mmCIF file of C-alpha atoms in Angstrom:
data_model
loop_
_atom_site.group_PDB
_atom_site.id
_atom_site.type_symbol
_atom_site.label_atom_id
_atom_site.label_comp_id
_atom_site.label_asym_id
_atom_site.label_seq_id
_atom_site.Cartn_x
_atom_site.Cartn_y
_atom_site.Cartn_z
ATOM 1 C CA ILE H 1 -5.626 -108.493 64.022
ATOM 2 C CA ASP H 2 -8.438 -109.579 63.006
ATOM 3 C CA ASP H 3 -8.734 -108.581 58.839
ATOM 4 C CA SER H 4 -12.467 -109.122 58.631
ATOM 5 C CA LEU H 5 -12.842 -106.055 60.678
ATOM 6 C CA VAL H 6 -12.057 -104.353 57.699
ATOM 7 C CA GLY H 7 -13.569 -104.440 54.446
ATOM 8 C CA GLY H 8 -12.298 -103.232 50.635
ATOM 9 C CA PHE H 9 -8.503 -104.958 50.872
ATOM 10 C CA ASP H 10 -7.992 -105.858 47.462
ATOM 11 C CA PRO H 11 -3.854 -106.050 46.961
ATOM 12 C CA SER H 12 -4.057 -105.856 43.859
ATOM 13 C CA LEU H 13 -5.074 -102.888 43.120
ATOM 14 C CA PRO H 14 -1.984 -100.277 42.335
ATOM 15 C CA THR H 15 0.035 -98.384 45.077
ATOM 16 C CA TYR H 16 2.375 -94.934 45.946
ATOM 17 C CA HIS H 17 4.829 -95.580 48.124
ATOM 18 C CA PRO H 18 5.426 -92.390 49.874
ATOM 19 C CA THR H 19 8.915 -91.037 51.394
ATOM 20 C CA MET H 20 9.175 -91.215 54.671
ATOM 21 C CA ALA H 21 7.798 -88.685 56.666
ATOM 22 C CA ASP H 22 9.788 -87.999 60.377
ATOM 23 C CA ASN H 23 6.657 -85.593 61.696
ATOM 24 C CA GLY H 24 4.507 -88.688 60.666
ATOM 25 C CA GLU H 25 2.425 -87.436 58.142
ATOM 26 C CA TYR H 26 2.231 -88.074 53.913
ATOM 27 C CA PRO H 27 0.717 -85.734 51.793
ATOM 28 C CA VAL H 28 -0.938 -87.455 48.906
ATOM 29 C CA GLU H 29 -2.666 -86.543 45.666
ATOM 30 C CA ASN H 30 -4.513 -87.915 43.481
ATOM 31 C CA VAL H 31 -4.208 -91.521 44.854
ATOM 32 C CA ASP H 32 -6.946 -94.195 44.840
ATOM 33 C CA THR H 33 -4.685 -96.536 46.776
ATOM 34 C CA ILE H 34 -1.534 -96.284 48.657
ATOM 35 C CA THR H 35 0.534 -98.321 51.010
ATOM 36 C CA ILE H 36 2.602 -96.539 53.483
ATOM 37 C CA THR H 37 5.928 -98.454 55.397
ATOM 38 C CA HIS H 38 6.594 -96.477 58.426
ATOM 39 C CA LYS H 39 8.803 -96.617 61.034
ATOM 40 C CA LEU H 40 6.830 -96.708 64.573
ATOM 41 C CA ASN H 41 6.972 -99.912 65.130
ATOM 42 C CA LYS H 42 3.498 -100.122 66.024
ATOM 43 C CA TYR H 43 -0.326 -100.769 64.876
ATOM 44 C CA PRO H 44 -0.459 -96.635 64.496
ATOM 45 C CA SER H 45 -4.245 -94.890 64.379
ATOM 46 C CA VAL H 46 -4.398 -93.440 61.517
ATOM 47 C CA THR H 47 -6.654 -89.928 60.945
ATOM 48 C CA ILE H 48 -7.557 -89.059 57.211
ATOM 49 C CA ILE H 49 -7.741 -84.537 56.343
ATOM 50 C CA ASP H 50 -8.359 -83.866 52.557
ATOM 51 C CA ALA H 51 -7.499 -80.505 51.045
ATOM 52 C CA ASP H 52 -10.703 -78.686 52.735
ATOM 53 C CA GLY H 53 -9.326 -79.800 55.761
ATOM 54 C CA ASP H 54 -11.855 -82.305 56.533
ATOM 55 C CA VAL H 55 -12.055 -86.023 57.959
ATOM 56 C CA VAL H 56 -11.391 -88.432 54.894
ATOM 57 C CA LEU H 57 -12.801 -92.196 56.276
ATOM 58 C CA ALA H 58 -10.402 -94.902 54.035
ATOM 59 C CA ASP H 59 -10.014 -98.620 54.358
ATOM 60 C CA ILE H 60 -7.406 -99.276 56.448
ATOM 61 C CA HIS H 61 -5.100 -102.342 56.111
ATOM 62 C CA HIS H 62 -2.589 -103.136 58.713
ATOM 63 C CA ALA H 63 0.307 -105.673 56.703
ATOM 64 C CA SER H 64 2.111 -105.813 59.207
ATOM 65 C CA ARG H 65 4.121 -103.657 62.970
ATOM 66 C CA SER H 66 5.310 -101.029 59.933
ATOM 67 C CA GLU H 67 3.252 -101.159 57.106
ATOM 68 C CA LEU H 68 -0.574 -100.353 55.967
ATOM 69 C CA THR H 69 -2.617 -99.496 52.887
ATOM 70 C CA VAL H 70 -4.555 -97.202 52.764
ATOM 71 C CA THR H 71 -8.639 -98.150 49.804
ATOM 72 C CA PHE H 72 -10.153 -94.464 48.856
ATOM 73 C CA THR H 73 -14.020 -95.215 47.386
ATOM 74 C CA GLU H 74 -13.098 -92.250 45.164
ATOM 75 C CA THR H 75 -9.624 -90.276 44.303
ATOM 76 C CA PHE H 76 -7.971 -88.489 46.535
ATOM 77 C CA THR H 77 -5.430 -85.535 47.793
ATOM 78 C CA GLY H 78 -4.976 -84.711 51.249
ATOM 79 C CA THR H 79 -2.634 -85.501 53.851
ATOM 80 C CA ILE H 80 -3.069 -89.240 55.847
ATOM 81 C CA ILE H 81 -1.545 -88.767 59.411
ATOM 82 C CA LEU H 82 -0.110 -92.150 61.077
ATOM 83 C CA ASN H 83 0.019 -91.607 65.495
#
């Protein structure tokens, strides 16, 4: 993974660690940054859907094959889907 392709990652920002979802969906509420530990054993694609059902863009940093961090430009509520 080329970190130069991922902008805005700041490891000093506060994070929220959700419970592992069996279906790859992570509902989140009022987060700016979220670190997700998953059991997919790959660098999954990430789809982000807000509370209105719209797709949202965010900065995504894959730290490893089992952990990624999503950073939003503003507080976010919705669902993060890993595939």
